[in-house]
PDB file of C-alpha atoms in Angstrom:
ATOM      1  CA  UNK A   1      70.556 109.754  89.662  1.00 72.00           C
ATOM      2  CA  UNK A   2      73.818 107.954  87.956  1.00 93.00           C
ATOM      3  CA  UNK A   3      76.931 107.743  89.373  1.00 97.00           C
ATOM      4  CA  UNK A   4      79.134 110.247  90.615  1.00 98.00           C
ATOM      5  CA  UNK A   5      82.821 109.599  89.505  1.00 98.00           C
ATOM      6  CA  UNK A   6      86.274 111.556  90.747  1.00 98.00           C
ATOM      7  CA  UNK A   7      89.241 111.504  88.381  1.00 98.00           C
ATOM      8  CA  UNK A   8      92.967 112.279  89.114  1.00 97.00           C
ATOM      9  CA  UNK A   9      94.786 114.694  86.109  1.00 96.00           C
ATOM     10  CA  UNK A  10      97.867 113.896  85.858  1.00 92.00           C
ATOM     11  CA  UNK A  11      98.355 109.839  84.820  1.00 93.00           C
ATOM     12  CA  UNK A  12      94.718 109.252  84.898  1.00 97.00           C
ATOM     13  CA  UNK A  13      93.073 111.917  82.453  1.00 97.00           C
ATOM     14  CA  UNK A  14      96.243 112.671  80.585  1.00 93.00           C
ATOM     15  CA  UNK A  15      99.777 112.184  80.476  1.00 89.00           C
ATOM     16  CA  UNK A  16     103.557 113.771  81.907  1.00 79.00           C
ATOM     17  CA  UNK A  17     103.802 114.683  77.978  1.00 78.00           C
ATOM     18  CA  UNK A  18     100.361 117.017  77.909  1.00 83.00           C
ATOM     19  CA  UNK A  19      98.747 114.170  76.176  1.00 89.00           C
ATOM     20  CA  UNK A  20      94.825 113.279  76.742  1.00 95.00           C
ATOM     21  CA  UNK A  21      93.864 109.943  74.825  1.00 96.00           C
ATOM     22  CA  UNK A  22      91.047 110.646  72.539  1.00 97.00           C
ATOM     23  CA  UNK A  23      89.244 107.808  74.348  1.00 97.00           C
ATOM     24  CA  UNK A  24      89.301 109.546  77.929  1.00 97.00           C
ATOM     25  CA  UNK A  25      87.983 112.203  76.648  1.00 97.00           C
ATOM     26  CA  UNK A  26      85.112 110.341  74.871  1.00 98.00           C
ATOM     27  CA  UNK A  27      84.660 108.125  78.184  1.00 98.00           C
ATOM     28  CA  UNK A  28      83.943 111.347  80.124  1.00 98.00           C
ATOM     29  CA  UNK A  29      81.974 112.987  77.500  1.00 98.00           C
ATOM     30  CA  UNK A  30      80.117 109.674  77.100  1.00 98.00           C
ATOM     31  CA  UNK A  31      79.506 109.015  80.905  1.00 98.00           C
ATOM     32  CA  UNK A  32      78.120 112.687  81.120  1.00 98.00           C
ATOM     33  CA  UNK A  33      75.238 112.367  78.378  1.00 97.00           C
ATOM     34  CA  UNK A  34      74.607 108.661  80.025  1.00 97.00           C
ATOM     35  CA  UNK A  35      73.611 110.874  82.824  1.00 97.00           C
ATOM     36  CA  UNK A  36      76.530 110.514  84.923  1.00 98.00           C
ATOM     37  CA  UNK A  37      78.330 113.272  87.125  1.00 98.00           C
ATOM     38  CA  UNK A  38      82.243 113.461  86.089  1.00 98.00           C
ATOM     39  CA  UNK A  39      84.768 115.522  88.469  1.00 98.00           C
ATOM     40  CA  UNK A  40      88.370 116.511  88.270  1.00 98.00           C
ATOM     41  CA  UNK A  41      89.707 115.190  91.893  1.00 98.00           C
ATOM     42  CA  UNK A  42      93.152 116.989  91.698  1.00 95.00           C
ATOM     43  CA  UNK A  43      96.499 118.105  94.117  1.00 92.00           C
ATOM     44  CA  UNK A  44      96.995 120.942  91.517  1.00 91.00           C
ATOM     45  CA  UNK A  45      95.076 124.495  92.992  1.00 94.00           C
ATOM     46  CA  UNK A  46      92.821 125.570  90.717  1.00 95.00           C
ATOM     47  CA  UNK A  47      94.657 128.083  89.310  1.00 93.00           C
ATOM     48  CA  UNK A  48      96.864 125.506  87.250  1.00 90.00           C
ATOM     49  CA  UNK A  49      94.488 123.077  85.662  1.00 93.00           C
ATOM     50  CA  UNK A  50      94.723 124.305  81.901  1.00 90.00           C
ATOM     51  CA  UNK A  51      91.800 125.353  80.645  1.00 93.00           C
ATOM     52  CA  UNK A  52      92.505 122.277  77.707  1.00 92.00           C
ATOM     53  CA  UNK A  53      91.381 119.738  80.712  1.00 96.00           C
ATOM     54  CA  UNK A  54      88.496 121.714  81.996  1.00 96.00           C
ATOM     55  CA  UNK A  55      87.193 122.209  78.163  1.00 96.00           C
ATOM     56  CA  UNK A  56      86.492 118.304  78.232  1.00 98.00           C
ATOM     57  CA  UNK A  57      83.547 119.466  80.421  1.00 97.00           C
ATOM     58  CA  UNK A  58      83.214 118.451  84.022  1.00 98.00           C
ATOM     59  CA  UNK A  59      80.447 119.033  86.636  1.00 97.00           C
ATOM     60  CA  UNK A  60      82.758 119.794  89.226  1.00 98.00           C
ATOM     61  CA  UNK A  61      86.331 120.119  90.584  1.00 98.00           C
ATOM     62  CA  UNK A  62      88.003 118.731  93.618  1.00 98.00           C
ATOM     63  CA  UNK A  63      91.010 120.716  93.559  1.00 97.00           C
ATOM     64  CA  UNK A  64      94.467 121.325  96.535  1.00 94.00           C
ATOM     65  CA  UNK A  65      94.037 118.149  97.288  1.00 93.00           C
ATOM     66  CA  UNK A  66      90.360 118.883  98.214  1.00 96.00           C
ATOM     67  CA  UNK A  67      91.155 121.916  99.635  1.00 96.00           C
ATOM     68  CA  UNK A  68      89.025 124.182  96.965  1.00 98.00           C
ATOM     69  CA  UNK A  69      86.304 122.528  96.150  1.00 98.00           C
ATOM     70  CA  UNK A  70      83.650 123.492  93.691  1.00 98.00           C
ATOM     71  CA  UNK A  71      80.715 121.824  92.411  1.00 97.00           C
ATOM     72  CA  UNK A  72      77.761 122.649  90.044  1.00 94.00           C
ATOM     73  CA  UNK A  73      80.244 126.740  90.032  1.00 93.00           C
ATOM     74  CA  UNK A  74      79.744 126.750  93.729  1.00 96.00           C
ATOM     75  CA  UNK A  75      82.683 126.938  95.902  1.00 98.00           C
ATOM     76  CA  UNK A  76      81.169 123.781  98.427  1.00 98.00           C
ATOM     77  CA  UNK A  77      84.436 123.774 100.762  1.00 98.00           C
ATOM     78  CA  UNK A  78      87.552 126.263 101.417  1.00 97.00           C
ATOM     79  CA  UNK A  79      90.159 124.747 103.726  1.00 96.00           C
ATOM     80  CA  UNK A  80      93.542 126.302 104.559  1.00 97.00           C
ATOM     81  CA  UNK A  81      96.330 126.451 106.891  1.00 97.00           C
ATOM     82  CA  UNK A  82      95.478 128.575 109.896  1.00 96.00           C
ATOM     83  CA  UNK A  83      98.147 132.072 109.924  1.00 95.00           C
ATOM     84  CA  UNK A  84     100.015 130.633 113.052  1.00 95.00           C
ATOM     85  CA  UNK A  85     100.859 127.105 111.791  1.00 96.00           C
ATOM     86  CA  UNK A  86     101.050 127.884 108.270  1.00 96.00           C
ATOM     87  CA  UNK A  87     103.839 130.862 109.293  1.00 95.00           C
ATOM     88  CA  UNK A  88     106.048 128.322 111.530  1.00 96.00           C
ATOM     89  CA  UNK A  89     105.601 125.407 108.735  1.00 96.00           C
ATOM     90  CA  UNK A  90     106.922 127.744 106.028  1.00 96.00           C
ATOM     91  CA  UNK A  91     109.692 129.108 108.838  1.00 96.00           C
ATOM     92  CA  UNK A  92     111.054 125.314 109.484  1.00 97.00           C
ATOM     93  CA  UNK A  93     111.271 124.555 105.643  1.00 97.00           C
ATOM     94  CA  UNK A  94     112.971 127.385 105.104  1.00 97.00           C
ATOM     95  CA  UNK A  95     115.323 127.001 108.096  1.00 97.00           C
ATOM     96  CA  UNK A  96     115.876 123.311 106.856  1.00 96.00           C
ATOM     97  CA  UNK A  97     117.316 124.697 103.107  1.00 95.00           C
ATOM     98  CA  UNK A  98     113.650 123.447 101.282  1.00 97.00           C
ATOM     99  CA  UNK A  99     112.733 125.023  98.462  1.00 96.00           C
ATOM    100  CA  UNK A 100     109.148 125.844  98.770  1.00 97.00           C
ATOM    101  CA  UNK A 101     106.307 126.472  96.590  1.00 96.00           C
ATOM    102  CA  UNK A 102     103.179 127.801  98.659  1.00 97.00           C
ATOM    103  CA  UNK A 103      99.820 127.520  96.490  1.00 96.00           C
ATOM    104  CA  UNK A 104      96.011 129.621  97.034  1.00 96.00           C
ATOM    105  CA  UNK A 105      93.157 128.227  94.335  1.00 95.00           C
ATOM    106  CA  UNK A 106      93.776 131.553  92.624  1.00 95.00           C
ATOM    107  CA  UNK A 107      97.578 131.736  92.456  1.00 93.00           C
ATOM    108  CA  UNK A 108     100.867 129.266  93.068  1.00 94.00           C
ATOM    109  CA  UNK A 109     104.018 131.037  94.765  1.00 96.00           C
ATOM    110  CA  UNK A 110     107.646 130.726  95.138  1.00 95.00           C
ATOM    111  CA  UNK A 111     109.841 133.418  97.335  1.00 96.00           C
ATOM    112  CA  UNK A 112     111.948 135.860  95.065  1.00 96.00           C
ATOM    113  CA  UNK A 113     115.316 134.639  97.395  1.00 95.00           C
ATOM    114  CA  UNK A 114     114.869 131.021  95.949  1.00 96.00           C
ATOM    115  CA  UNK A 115     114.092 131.877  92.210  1.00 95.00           C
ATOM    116  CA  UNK A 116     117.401 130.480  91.268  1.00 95.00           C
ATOM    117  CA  UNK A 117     117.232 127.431  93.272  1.00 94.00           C
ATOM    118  CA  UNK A 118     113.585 126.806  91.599  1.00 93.00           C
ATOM    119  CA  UNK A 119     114.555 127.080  87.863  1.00 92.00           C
ATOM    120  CA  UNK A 120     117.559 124.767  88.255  1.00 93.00           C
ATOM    121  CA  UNK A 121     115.151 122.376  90.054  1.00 92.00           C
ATOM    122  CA  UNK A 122     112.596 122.658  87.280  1.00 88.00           C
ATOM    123  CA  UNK A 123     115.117 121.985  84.638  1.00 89.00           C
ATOM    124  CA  UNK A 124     115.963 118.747  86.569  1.00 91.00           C
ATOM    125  CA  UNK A 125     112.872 117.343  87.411  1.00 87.00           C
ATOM    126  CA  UNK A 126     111.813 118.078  83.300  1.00 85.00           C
ATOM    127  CA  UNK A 127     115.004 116.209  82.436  1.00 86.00           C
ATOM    128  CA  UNK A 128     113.748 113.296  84.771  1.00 86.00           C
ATOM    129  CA  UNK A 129     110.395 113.062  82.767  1.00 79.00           C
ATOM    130  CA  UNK A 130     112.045 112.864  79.354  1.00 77.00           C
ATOM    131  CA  UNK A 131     112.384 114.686  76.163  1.00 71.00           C
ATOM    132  CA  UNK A 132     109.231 113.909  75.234  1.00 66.00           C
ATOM    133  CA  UNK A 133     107.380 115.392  78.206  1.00 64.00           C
ATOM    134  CA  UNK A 134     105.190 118.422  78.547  1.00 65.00           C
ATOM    135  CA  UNK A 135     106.786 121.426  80.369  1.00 64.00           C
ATOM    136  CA  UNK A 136     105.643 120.323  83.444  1.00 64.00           C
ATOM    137  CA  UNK A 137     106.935 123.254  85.916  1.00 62.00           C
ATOM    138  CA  UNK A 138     105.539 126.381  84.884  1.00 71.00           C
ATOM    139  CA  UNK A 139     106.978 129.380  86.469  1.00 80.00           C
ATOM    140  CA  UNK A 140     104.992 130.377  89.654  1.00 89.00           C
ATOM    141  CA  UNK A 141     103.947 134.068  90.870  1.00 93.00           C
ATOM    142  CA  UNK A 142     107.043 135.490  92.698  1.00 95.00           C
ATOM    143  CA  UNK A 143     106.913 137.073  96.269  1.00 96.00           C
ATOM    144  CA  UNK A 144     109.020 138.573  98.182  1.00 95.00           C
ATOM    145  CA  UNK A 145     108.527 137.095 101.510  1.00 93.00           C
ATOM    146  CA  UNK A 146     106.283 133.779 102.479  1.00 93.00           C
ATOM    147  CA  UNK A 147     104.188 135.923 105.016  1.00 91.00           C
ATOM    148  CA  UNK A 148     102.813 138.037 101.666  1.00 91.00           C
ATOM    149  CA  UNK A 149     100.429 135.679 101.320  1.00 93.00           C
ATOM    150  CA  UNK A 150      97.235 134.591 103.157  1.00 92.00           C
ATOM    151  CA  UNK A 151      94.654 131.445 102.968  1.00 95.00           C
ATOM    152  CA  UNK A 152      97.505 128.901 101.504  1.00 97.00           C
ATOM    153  CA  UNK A 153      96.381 125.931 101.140  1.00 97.00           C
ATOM    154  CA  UNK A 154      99.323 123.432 100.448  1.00 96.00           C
ATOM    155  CA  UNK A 155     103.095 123.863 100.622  1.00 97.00           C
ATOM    156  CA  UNK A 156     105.340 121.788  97.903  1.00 95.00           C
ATOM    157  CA  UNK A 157     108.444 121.276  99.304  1.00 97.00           C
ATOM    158  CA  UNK A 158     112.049 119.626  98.008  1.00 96.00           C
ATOM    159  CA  UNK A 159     115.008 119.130 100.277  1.00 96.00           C
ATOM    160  CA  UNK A 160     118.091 116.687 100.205  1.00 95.00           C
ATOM    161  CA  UNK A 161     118.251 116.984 103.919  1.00 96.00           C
ATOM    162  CA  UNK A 162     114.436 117.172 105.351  1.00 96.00           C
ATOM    163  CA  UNK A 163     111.902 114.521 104.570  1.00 94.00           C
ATOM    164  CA  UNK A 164     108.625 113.886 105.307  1.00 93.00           C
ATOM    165  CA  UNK A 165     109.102 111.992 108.601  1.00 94.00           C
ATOM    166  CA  UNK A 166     110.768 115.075 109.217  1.00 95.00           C
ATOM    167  CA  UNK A 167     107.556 116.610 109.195  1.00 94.00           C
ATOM    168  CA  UNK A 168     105.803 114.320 110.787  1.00 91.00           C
ATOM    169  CA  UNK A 169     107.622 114.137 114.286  1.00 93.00           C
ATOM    170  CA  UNK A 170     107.568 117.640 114.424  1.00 94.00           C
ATOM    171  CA  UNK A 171     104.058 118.182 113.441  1.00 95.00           C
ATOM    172  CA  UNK A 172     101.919 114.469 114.412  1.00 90.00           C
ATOM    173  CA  UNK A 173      98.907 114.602 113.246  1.00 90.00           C
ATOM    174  CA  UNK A 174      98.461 117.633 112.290  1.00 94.00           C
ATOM    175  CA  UNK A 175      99.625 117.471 108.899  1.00 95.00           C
ATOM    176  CA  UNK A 176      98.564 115.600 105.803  1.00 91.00           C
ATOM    177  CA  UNK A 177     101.549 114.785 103.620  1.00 92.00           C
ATOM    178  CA  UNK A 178     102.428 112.504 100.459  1.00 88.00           C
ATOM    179  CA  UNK A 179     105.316 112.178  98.569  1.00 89.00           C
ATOM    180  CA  UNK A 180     105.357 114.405  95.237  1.00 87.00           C
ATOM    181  CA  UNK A 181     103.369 112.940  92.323  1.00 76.00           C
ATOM    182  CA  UNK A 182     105.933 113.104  89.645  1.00 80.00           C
ATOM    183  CA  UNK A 183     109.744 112.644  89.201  1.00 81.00           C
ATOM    184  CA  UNK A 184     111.759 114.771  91.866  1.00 87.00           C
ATOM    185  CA  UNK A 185     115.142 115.539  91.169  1.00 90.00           C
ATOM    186  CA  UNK A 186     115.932 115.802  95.152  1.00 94.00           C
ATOM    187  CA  UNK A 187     116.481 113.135  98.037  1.00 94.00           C
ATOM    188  CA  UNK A 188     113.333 114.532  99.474  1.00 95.00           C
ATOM    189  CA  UNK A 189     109.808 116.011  98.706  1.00 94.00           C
ATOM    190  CA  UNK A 190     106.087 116.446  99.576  1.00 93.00           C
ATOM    191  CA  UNK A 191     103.029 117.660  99.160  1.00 93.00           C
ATOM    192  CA  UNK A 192     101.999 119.428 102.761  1.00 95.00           C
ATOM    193  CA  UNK A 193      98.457 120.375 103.625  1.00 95.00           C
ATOM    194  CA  UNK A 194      95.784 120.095 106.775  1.00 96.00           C
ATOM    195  CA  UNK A 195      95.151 117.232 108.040  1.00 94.00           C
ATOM    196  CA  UNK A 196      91.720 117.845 107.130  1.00 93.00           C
ATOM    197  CA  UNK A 197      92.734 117.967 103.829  1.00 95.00           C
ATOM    198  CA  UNK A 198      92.654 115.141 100.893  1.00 95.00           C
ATOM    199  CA  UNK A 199      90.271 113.913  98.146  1.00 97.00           C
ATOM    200  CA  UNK A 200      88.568 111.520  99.945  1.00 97.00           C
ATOM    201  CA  UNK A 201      86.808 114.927 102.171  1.00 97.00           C
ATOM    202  CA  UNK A 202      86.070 116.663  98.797  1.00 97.00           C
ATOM    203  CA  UNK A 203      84.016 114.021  97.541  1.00 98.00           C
ATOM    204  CA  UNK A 204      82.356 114.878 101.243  1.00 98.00           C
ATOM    205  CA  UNK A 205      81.749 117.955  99.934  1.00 98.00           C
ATOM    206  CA  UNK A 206      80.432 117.305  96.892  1.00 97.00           C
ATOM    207  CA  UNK A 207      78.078 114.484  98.105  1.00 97.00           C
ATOM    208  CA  UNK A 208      76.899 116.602 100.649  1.00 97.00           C
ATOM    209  CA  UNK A 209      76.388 119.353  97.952  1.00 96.00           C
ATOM    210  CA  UNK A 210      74.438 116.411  95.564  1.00 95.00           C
ATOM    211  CA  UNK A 211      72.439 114.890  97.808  1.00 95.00           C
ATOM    212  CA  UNK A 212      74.233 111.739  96.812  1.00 96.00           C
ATOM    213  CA  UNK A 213      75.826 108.659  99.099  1.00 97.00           C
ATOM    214  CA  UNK A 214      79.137 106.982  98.831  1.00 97.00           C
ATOM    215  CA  UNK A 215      77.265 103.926  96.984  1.00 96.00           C
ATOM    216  CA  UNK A 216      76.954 106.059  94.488  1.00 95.00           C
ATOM    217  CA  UNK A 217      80.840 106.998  94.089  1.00 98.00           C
ATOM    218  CA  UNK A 218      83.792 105.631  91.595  1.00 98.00           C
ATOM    219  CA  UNK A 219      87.016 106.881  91.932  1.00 98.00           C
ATOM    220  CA  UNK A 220      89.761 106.663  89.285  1.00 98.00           C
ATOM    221  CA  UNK A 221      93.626 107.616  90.015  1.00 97.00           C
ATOM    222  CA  UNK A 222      97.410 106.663  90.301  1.00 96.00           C
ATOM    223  CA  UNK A 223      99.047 107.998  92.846  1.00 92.00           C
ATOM    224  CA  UNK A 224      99.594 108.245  96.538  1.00 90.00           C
ATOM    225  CA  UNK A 225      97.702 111.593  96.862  1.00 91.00           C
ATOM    226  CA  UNK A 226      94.422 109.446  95.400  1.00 96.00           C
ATOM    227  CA  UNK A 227      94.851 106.673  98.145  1.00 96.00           C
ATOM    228  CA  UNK A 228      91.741 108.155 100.261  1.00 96.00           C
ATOM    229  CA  UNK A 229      89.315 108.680  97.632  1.00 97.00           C
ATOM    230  CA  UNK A 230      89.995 105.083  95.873  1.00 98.00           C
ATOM    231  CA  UNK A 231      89.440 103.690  99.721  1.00 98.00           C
ATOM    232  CA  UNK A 232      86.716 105.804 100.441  1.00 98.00           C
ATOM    233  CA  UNK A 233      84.676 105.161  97.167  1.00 98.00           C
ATOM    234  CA  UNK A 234      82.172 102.798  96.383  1.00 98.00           C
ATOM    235  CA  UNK A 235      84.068 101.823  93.531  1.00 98.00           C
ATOM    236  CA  UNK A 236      87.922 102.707  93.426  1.00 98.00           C
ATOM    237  CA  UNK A 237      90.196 102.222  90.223  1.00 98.00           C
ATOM    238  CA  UNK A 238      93.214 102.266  89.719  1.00 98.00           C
ATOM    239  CA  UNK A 239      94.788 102.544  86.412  1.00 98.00           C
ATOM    240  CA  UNK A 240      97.310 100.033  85.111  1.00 97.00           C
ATOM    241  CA  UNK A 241     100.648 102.696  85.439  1.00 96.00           C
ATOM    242  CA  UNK A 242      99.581 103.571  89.125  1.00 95.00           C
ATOM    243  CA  UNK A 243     101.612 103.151  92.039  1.00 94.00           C
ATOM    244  CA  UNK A 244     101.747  99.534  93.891  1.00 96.00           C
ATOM    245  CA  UNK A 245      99.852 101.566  96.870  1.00 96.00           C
ATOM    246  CA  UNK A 246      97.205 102.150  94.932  1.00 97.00           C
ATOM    247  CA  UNK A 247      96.365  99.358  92.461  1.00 98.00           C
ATOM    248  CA  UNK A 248      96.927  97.163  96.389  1.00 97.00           C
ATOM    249  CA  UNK A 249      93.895  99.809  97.805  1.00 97.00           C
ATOM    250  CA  UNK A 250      91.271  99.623  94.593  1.00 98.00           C
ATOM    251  CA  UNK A 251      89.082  97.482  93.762  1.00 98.00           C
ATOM    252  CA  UNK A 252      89.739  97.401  89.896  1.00 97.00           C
ATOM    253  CA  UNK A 253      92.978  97.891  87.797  1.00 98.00           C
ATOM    254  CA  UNK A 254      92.465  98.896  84.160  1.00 98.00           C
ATOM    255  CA  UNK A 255      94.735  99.455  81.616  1.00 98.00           C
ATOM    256  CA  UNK A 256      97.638 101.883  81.036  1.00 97.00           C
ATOM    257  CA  UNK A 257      96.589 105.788  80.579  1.00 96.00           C
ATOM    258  CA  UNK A 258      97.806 105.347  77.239  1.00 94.00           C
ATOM    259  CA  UNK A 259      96.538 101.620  76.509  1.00 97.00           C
ATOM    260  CA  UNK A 260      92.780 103.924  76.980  1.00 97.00           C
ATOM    261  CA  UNK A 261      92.914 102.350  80.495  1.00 97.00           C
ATOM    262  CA  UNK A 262      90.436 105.204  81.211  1.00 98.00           C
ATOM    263  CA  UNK A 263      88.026 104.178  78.636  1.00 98.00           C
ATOM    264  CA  UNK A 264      88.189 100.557  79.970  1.00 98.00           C
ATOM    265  CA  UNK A 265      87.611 101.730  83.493  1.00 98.00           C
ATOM    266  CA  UNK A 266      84.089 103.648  82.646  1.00 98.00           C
ATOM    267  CA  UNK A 267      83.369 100.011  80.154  1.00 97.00           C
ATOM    268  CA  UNK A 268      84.201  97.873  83.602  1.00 96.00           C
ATOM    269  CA  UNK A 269      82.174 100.267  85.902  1.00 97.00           C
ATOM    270  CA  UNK A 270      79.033 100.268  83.412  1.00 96.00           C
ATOM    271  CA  UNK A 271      79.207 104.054  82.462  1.00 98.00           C
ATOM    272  CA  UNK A 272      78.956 104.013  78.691  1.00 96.00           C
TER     273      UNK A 272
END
């Protein structure tokens, strides 16, 4: 069996302007016919990684943060917040002046009373990314209340008044939270989910689903939502415009997403 190999989306497979590098798409394409496994290892639900990613071809999907995990078409792990907790989480936010978005694998929500409040954020935080950016906020399924929904599996949050330590005195170790991958046009932000939740216990899942150890594992990302899965691989990568946090956990840097730093990753790690 080859190696099994977990890439990030967003700054690892393509860019904050929609663009993938012909070269990372040739490295994964290229990795796959080598005989090589290739998963997405996203904190987007499945429900909003374009089909123009998934059309690369991929053998499996770590996706919520490794909340919905699929390999091989089989759903391998399903983690959410239990009713009670996820009910007072979404209560406190509220109660705090956050505007939430609440995502399922199938569907990404915002309440109907903070529709407003949403598209004026989303028109900041595109303004933050540049005029040459892809829309990056597309507008979420509306509902009218936050206990309309059931099974969520991560909460996106934005205050100017409630942060993250916020969350964490209040909630210990309960709670898996990381600052929000991309510009944020707010004092404060995260990405909330189980404790049980992150990328490092999909590729659990999927190894358990493969038959396959963590020897045989590379990890690729950029961000401070990949931090577990670059520790937890055999072989973790970081690429040239990731965070200090992570290029400090890896055990490679490559080049720049749009230097083909992914390219030059799969070269390094002997996958072409």
């Amino acid at each position: 069996m080859g190696k099994i190999v977990f890439l990030d989306i967003d700054g690892t497979i393509r860019g904050f302007d929609g663009h993938v590098p012909d070269s990372a798409a040739a490295a994964i394409r290229q990795a796959r016919a080598a005989g090589h496994k290739v998963l997405i290892s996203s904190g987007r639900p499945l429900c909003q990684i374009e089909p123009g990613i998934i059309d690369i071809g991929f053998d499996g999907i770590i996706s919520g943060s490794g909340s919905y995990v699929l390999y091989e078409g089989k759903c391998v792990r399903h983690e959410y917040f239990p009713a009670e907790l996820y009910k007072e989480l979404a209560q406190t936010l509220l109660d705090n002046d956050c505007i939430i978005q609440l995502q399922c694998y199938d569907r990404s929500c915002i309440l109907k009373e903070q529709l407003s409040g949403f598209e004026a954020l989303a028109i900041k935080i595109q303004a933050l990314l540049g005029p040459g950016a892809k829309k990056l906020v597309e507008m979420p399924d509306i509902v009218e209340n936050a206990g309309a929904l059931a099974r969520v599996e991560k909460i996106i949050y934005f205050s100017d008044c409630f942060s993250n330590d916020d969350l964490k005195r209040r909630w210990g170790d309960a709670l898996y939270v990381v600052p929000v991958s991309f510009p944020n046009a707010m004092r404060y932000g995260g990405e909330i989910s189980l404790a049980s939740v992150n990328k490092a216990e999909g590729m659990k899942a999927i190894l358990a689903a493969a038959g396959a150890s963590v020897s045989d594992t590379i990890a690729i990302g950029d961000s401070e939502n990949d931090l577990e899965m670059i520790r937890f691989a055999g072989l973790g990568i970081a690429m040239g415009n990731g965070t200090q946090a992570v290029k400090a956990a890896a055990d490679m840097i490559t080049d720049d997403l749009e230097a083909d730093g992914l390219y030059k990753a799969f070269e390094k790690a002997g996958l072409l």
